[in-house]
């Protein structure tokens, strides 16, 4: 059987050999539909790029972390804890970052070529096709701080719904009258569950947010959302931000406008990143049990490697509200 080369893949896909090379490099300039076509044909032909062939020998006893937002300190904390725990177990950690604007599938192509023992994914949804290929390759995959509607996926997450309820209850108990809501990325399970818990608890008190703005889980997005909230006609006196990064942005924006936190504006976040406890913020937030989540993810990987892929499992871990100074 003739060797499958990049030239053969290029001919079948109707692209240049250079385009084939770029398709396997996350972040390299290539139209998404063309990248998807090249990767599909390469998979059908059994083509493995030279870089992946050389790296495949290094994948033994390694776990790949696929992350999409390393600017969020929560995920840099996950990276540090994973590295420490895997070192204790005599295993290596490799990082595969999802480039901005790309899907998690691009980074997972690298993981499959690298032939890691397992993968932990903190980014957005994996396509059903990629889920199938991971199973065929006997690659255990555990979603961390994410879930998706697939009964055979394995995931570890905190109780985001309960956390949202805790925050709404705290605002209601403190007598806040104009409660606002700063939301994250719409198609993520973290947004869906945190938002649902928050809104459900408000609805039980016949209340709804007086204002809602999209912050996208980022500091820059949080500043834009804060401007919409604080400069509009009905300014809230309390805001739930779906992660701490947006909450810090809201506090900065409020102070720049001469507002007092929490007297004029109560702010509560979610995650309990290190900066939440800094003296300049003292942010009230919901703490994710990150150490236990990492430990559970590694335990599930070991179970998947022992038992093989079967029905999935979702571990939902309890959360705590950490009361500081902002709400």
PDB file of C-alpha atoms in Angstrom, residues 130-291:
ATOM      1  CA  UNK A 130     -14.668  14.143  17.187  1.00  0.00           C
ATOM      2  CA  UNK A 131     -16.277  12.394  20.156  1.00  0.00           C
ATOM      3  CA  UNK A 132     -16.649   9.316  17.954  1.00  0.00           C
ATOM      4  CA  UNK A 133     -13.028   9.448  16.823  1.00  0.00           C
ATOM      5  CA  UNK A 134     -11.764   9.757  20.402  1.00  0.00           C
ATOM      6  CA  UNK A 135     -13.719   6.644  21.316  1.00  0.00           C
ATOM      7  CA  UNK A 136     -12.364   4.759  18.320  1.00  0.00           C
ATOM      8  CA  UNK A 137      -8.841   5.758  19.374  1.00  0.00           C
ATOM      9  CA  UNK A 138      -9.550   4.608  22.973  1.00  0.00           C
ATOM     10  CA  UNK A 139      -8.721   8.114  24.180  1.00  0.00           C
ATOM     11  CA  UNK A 140     -10.450   8.833  27.508  1.00  0.00           C
ATOM     12  CA  UNK A 141     -11.844  12.382  27.551  1.00  0.00           C
ATOM     13  CA  UNK A 142     -13.121  14.156  30.662  1.00  0.00           C
ATOM     14  CA  UNK A 143     -14.822  17.547  30.485  1.00  0.00           C
ATOM     15  CA  UNK A 144     -13.866  19.856  33.354  1.00  0.00           C
ATOM     16  CA  UNK A 145     -16.183  22.717  34.366  1.00  0.00           C
ATOM     17  CA  UNK A 146     -18.227  21.818  31.293  1.00  0.00           C
ATOM     18  CA  UNK A 147     -20.976  19.368  30.406  1.00  0.00           C
ATOM     19  CA  UNK A 148     -22.639  18.640  27.101  1.00  0.00           C
ATOM     20  CA  UNK A 149     -25.758  16.667  26.079  1.00  0.00           C
ATOM     21  CA  UNK A 150     -24.165  13.315  25.285  1.00  0.00           C
ATOM     22  CA  UNK A 151     -24.965  10.378  27.560  1.00  0.00           C
ATOM     23  CA  UNK A 152     -21.541   8.834  26.970  1.00  0.00           C
ATOM     24  CA  UNK A 153     -19.487  11.918  27.872  1.00  0.00           C
ATOM     25  CA  UNK A 154     -17.720  12.036  31.235  1.00  0.00           C
ATOM     26  CA  UNK A 155     -17.540  15.335  33.082  1.00  0.00           C
ATOM     27  CA  UNK A 156     -16.702  16.999  36.380  1.00  0.00           C
ATOM     28  CA  UNK A 157     -18.379  20.258  37.281  1.00  0.00           C
ATOM     29  CA  UNK A 158     -19.477  22.223  40.300  1.00  0.00           C
ATOM     30  CA  UNK A 159     -23.141  22.788  41.131  1.00  0.00           C
ATOM     31  CA  UNK A 160     -23.513  25.935  39.047  1.00  0.00           C
ATOM     32  CA  UNK A 161     -27.288  25.964  39.450  1.00  0.00           C
ATOM     33  CA  UNK A 162     -27.063  25.926  43.253  1.00  0.00           C
ATOM     34  CA  UNK A 163     -24.454  28.676  43.127  1.00  0.00           C
ATOM     35  CA  UNK A 164     -26.765  30.917  41.130  1.00  0.00           C
ATOM     36  CA  UNK A 165     -29.522  30.330  43.655  1.00  0.00           C
ATOM     37  CA  UNK A 166     -27.234  31.217  46.578  1.00  0.00           C
ATOM     38  CA  UNK A 167     -26.416  34.560  44.994  1.00  0.00           C
ATOM     39  CA  UNK A 168     -30.043  35.489  44.264  1.00  0.00           C
ATOM     40  CA  UNK A 169     -31.027  34.525  47.815  1.00  0.00           C
ATOM     41  CA  UNK A 170     -28.289  36.730  49.274  1.00  0.00           C
ATOM     42  CA  UNK A 171     -29.413  39.766  47.275  1.00  0.00           C
ATOM     43  CA  UNK A 172     -33.043  39.185  48.263  1.00  0.00           C
ATOM     44  CA  UNK A 173     -32.186  38.742  51.937  1.00  0.00           C
ATOM     45  CA  UNK A 174     -30.196  41.991  51.967  1.00  0.00           C
ATOM     46  CA  UNK A 175     -33.169  43.948  50.610  1.00  0.00           C
ATOM     47  CA  UNK A 176     -31.718  44.880  47.221  1.00  0.00           C
ATOM     48  CA  UNK A 177     -34.477  46.234  44.966  1.00  0.00           C
ATOM     49  CA  UNK A 178     -32.863  46.670  41.535  1.00  0.00           C
ATOM     50  CA  UNK A 179     -31.021  43.427  40.862  1.00  0.00           C
ATOM     51  CA  UNK A 180     -28.983  43.099  37.659  1.00  0.00           C
ATOM     52  CA  UNK A 181     -27.363  40.196  35.820  1.00  0.00           C
ATOM     53  CA  UNK A 182     -24.096  40.136  33.824  1.00  0.00           C
ATOM     54  CA  UNK A 183     -24.021  37.036  31.625  1.00  0.00           C
ATOM     55  CA  UNK A 184     -21.283  34.871  30.112  1.00  0.00           C
ATOM     56  CA  UNK A 185     -20.976  33.010  26.801  1.00  0.00           C
ATOM     57  CA  UNK A 186     -24.503  31.838  25.863  1.00  0.00           C
ATOM     58  CA  UNK A 187     -23.811  28.272  24.656  1.00  0.00           C
ATOM     59  CA  UNK A 188     -21.713  27.176  27.638  1.00  0.00           C
ATOM     60  CA  UNK A 189     -23.065  24.984  30.400  1.00  0.00           C
ATOM     61  CA  UNK A 190     -21.535  27.293  33.016  1.00  0.00           C
ATOM     62  CA  UNK A 191     -23.643  30.213  31.779  1.00  0.00           C
ATOM     63  CA  UNK A 192     -26.787  28.129  31.311  1.00  0.00           C
ATOM     64  CA  UNK A 193     -26.768  26.601  34.796  1.00  0.00           C
ATOM     65  CA  UNK A 194     -25.600  29.677  36.733  1.00  0.00           C
ATOM     66  CA  UNK A 195     -28.175  31.817  34.970  1.00  0.00           C
ATOM     67  CA  UNK A 196     -30.969  29.285  35.460  1.00  0.00           C
ATOM     68  CA  UNK A 197     -30.324  28.957  39.193  1.00  0.00           C
ATOM     69  CA  UNK A 198     -30.156  32.735  39.652  1.00  0.00           C
ATOM     70  CA  UNK A 199     -33.310  33.458  37.661  1.00  0.00           C
ATOM     71  CA  UNK A 200     -35.239  30.566  39.222  1.00  0.00           C
ATOM     72  CA  UNK A 201     -34.607  31.868  42.738  1.00  0.00           C
ATOM     73  CA  UNK A 202     -35.577  35.419  41.752  1.00  0.00           C
ATOM     74  CA  UNK A 203     -38.769  34.109  40.137  1.00  0.00           C
ATOM     75  CA  UNK A 204     -39.739  32.385  43.379  1.00  0.00           C
ATOM     76  CA  UNK A 205     -39.806  35.871  44.920  1.00  0.00           C
ATOM     77  CA  UNK A 206     -41.742  37.273  41.918  1.00  0.00           C
ATOM     78  CA  UNK A 207     -38.665  39.193  40.829  1.00  0.00           C
ATOM     79  CA  UNK A 208     -36.739  39.529  37.567  1.00  0.00           C
ATOM     80  CA  UNK A 209     -33.482  41.372  36.793  1.00  0.00           C
ATOM     81  CA  UNK A 210     -34.054  45.052  36.084  1.00  0.00           C
ATOM     82  CA  UNK A 211     -31.149  44.963  33.634  1.00  0.00           C
ATOM     83  CA  UNK A 212     -29.088  42.264  31.956  1.00  0.00           C
ATOM     84  CA  UNK A 213     -25.915  42.704  29.896  1.00  0.00           C
ATOM     85  CA  UNK A 214     -23.542  40.355  28.088  1.00  0.00           C
ATOM     86  CA  UNK A 215     -19.972  40.320  29.406  1.00  0.00           C
ATOM     87  CA  UNK A 216     -18.641  37.198  27.690  1.00  0.00           C
ATOM     88  CA  UNK A 217     -16.699  35.986  30.774  1.00  0.00           C
ATOM     89  CA  UNK A 218     -13.885  38.499  29.995  1.00  0.00           C
ATOM     90  CA  UNK A 219     -12.601  41.666  31.686  1.00  0.00           C
ATOM     91  CA  UNK A 220     -12.984  43.764  28.526  1.00  0.00           C
ATOM     92  CA  UNK A 221     -16.490  42.416  27.993  1.00  0.00           C
ATOM     93  CA  UNK A 222     -17.268  43.099  31.641  1.00  0.00           C
ATOM     94  CA  UNK A 223     -16.265  46.747  31.251  1.00  0.00           C
ATOM     95  CA  UNK A 224     -18.568  47.135  28.224  1.00  0.00           C
ATOM     96  CA  UNK A 225     -21.435  45.462  30.050  1.00  0.00           C
ATOM     97  CA  UNK A 226     -20.788  47.652  33.093  1.00  0.00           C
ATOM     98  CA  UNK A 227     -21.118  50.775  30.943  1.00  0.00           C
ATOM     99  CA  UNK A 228     -24.482  49.551  29.649  1.00  0.00           C
ATOM    100  CA  UNK A 229     -25.677  48.866  33.188  1.00  0.00           C
ATOM    101  CA  UNK A 230     -24.351  51.896  35.032  1.00  0.00           C
ATOM    102  CA  UNK A 231     -24.932  54.555  32.388  1.00  0.00           C
ATOM    103  CA  UNK A 232     -28.467  53.493  31.464  1.00  0.00           C
ATOM    104  CA  UNK A 233     -31.770  54.796  32.704  1.00  0.00           C
ATOM    105  CA  UNK A 234     -32.300  52.330  35.556  1.00  0.00           C
ATOM    106  CA  UNK A 235     -29.085  51.665  37.444  1.00  0.00           C
ATOM    107  CA  UNK A 236     -29.033  48.422  39.472  1.00  0.00           C
ATOM    108  CA  UNK A 237     -28.169  48.369  43.162  1.00  0.00           C
ATOM    109  CA  UNK A 238     -26.897  44.761  42.968  1.00  0.00           C
ATOM    110  CA  UNK A 239     -25.406  42.678  40.129  1.00  0.00           C
ATOM    111  CA  UNK A 240     -24.593  38.993  39.790  1.00  0.00           C
ATOM    112  CA  UNK A 241     -21.637  38.527  37.438  1.00  0.00           C
ATOM    113  CA  UNK A 242     -21.337  34.976  36.144  1.00  0.00           C
ATOM    114  CA  UNK A 243     -17.606  34.883  36.794  1.00  0.00           C
ATOM    115  CA  UNK A 244     -15.139  36.786  38.952  1.00  0.00           C
ATOM    116  CA  UNK A 245     -13.281  38.403  36.060  1.00  0.00           C
ATOM    117  CA  UNK A 246     -16.419  40.278  34.988  1.00  0.00           C
ATOM    118  CA  UNK A 247     -17.178  41.134  38.611  1.00  0.00           C
ATOM    119  CA  UNK A 248     -13.763  42.784  39.012  1.00  0.00           C
ATOM    120  CA  UNK A 249     -14.394  44.784  35.842  1.00  0.00           C
ATOM    121  CA  UNK A 250     -17.759  45.944  37.199  1.00  0.00           C
ATOM    122  CA  UNK A 251     -16.185  47.039  40.496  1.00  0.00           C
ATOM    123  CA  UNK A 252     -13.530  49.024  38.630  1.00  0.00           C
ATOM    124  CA  UNK A 253     -16.169  50.638  36.407  1.00  0.00           C
ATOM    125  CA  UNK A 254     -18.364  51.514  39.398  1.00  0.00           C
ATOM    126  CA  UNK A 255     -15.512  53.127  41.303  1.00  0.00           C
ATOM    127  CA  UNK A 256     -14.518  55.126  38.218  1.00  0.00           C
ATOM    128  CA  UNK A 257     -18.041  56.589  38.281  1.00  0.00           C
ATOM    129  CA  UNK A 258     -17.830  57.500  41.941  1.00  0.00           C
ATOM    130  CA  UNK A 259     -20.107  54.690  43.136  1.00  0.00           C
ATOM    131  CA  UNK A 260     -19.463  52.968  46.459  1.00  0.00           C
ATOM    132  CA  UNK A 261     -19.271  49.173  46.613  1.00  0.00           C
ATOM    133  CA  UNK A 262     -21.338  47.718  48.247  1.00  0.00           C
ATOM    134  CA  UNK A 263     -23.269  50.749  49.563  1.00  0.00           C
ATOM    135  CA  UNK A 264     -24.423  51.945  46.119  1.00  0.00           C
ATOM    136  CA  UNK A 265     -23.825  48.728  44.238  1.00  0.00           C
ATOM    137  CA  UNK A 266     -23.447  45.179  45.573  1.00  0.00           C
ATOM    138  CA  UNK A 267     -21.409  42.845  43.338  1.00  0.00           C
ATOM    139  CA  UNK A 268     -21.125  39.058  43.578  1.00  0.00           C
ATOM    140  CA  UNK A 269     -19.052  36.871  41.253  1.00  0.00           C
ATOM    141  CA  UNK A 270     -18.466  33.167  40.706  1.00  0.00           C
ATOM    142  CA  UNK A 271     -15.283  30.973  40.822  1.00  0.00           C
ATOM    143  CA  UNK A 272     -13.235  32.508  43.676  1.00  0.00           C
ATOM    144  CA  UNK A 273     -10.079  33.187  41.658  1.00  0.00           C
ATOM    145  CA  UNK A 274      -7.049  34.419  43.668  1.00  0.00           C
ATOM    146  CA  UNK A 275      -7.702  38.094  42.828  1.00  0.00           C
ATOM    147  CA  UNK A 276     -11.142  37.868  44.446  1.00  0.00           C
ATOM    148  CA  UNK A 277      -9.437  37.850  47.834  1.00  0.00           C
ATOM    149  CA  UNK A 278      -7.107  40.762  47.106  1.00  0.00           C
ATOM    150  CA  UNK A 279      -7.495  43.629  49.563  1.00  0.00           C
ATOM    151  CA  UNK A 280      -8.427  46.080  46.812  1.00  0.00           C
ATOM    152  CA  UNK A 281     -11.451  43.951  45.839  1.00  0.00           C
ATOM    153  CA  UNK A 282     -12.497  41.602  48.679  1.00  0.00           C
ATOM    154  CA  UNK A 283     -15.078  40.153  46.277  1.00  0.00           C
ATOM    155  CA  UNK A 284     -18.022  38.150  47.547  1.00  0.00           C
ATOM    156  CA  UNK A 285     -18.252  35.103  45.298  1.00  0.00           C
ATOM    157  CA  UNK A 286     -19.156  31.444  44.924  1.00  0.00           C
ATOM    158  CA  UNK A 287     -16.160  29.155  45.316  1.00  0.00           C
ATOM    159  CA  UNK A 288     -15.619  26.273  42.936  1.00  0.00           C
ATOM    160  CA  UNK A 289     -13.918  23.309  44.678  1.00  0.00           C
ATOM    161  CA  UNK A 290     -11.093  23.320  42.143  1.00  0.00           C
ATOM    162  CA  UNK A 291      -8.777  20.902  43.966  1.00  0.00           C
TER     163      UNK A 291
END
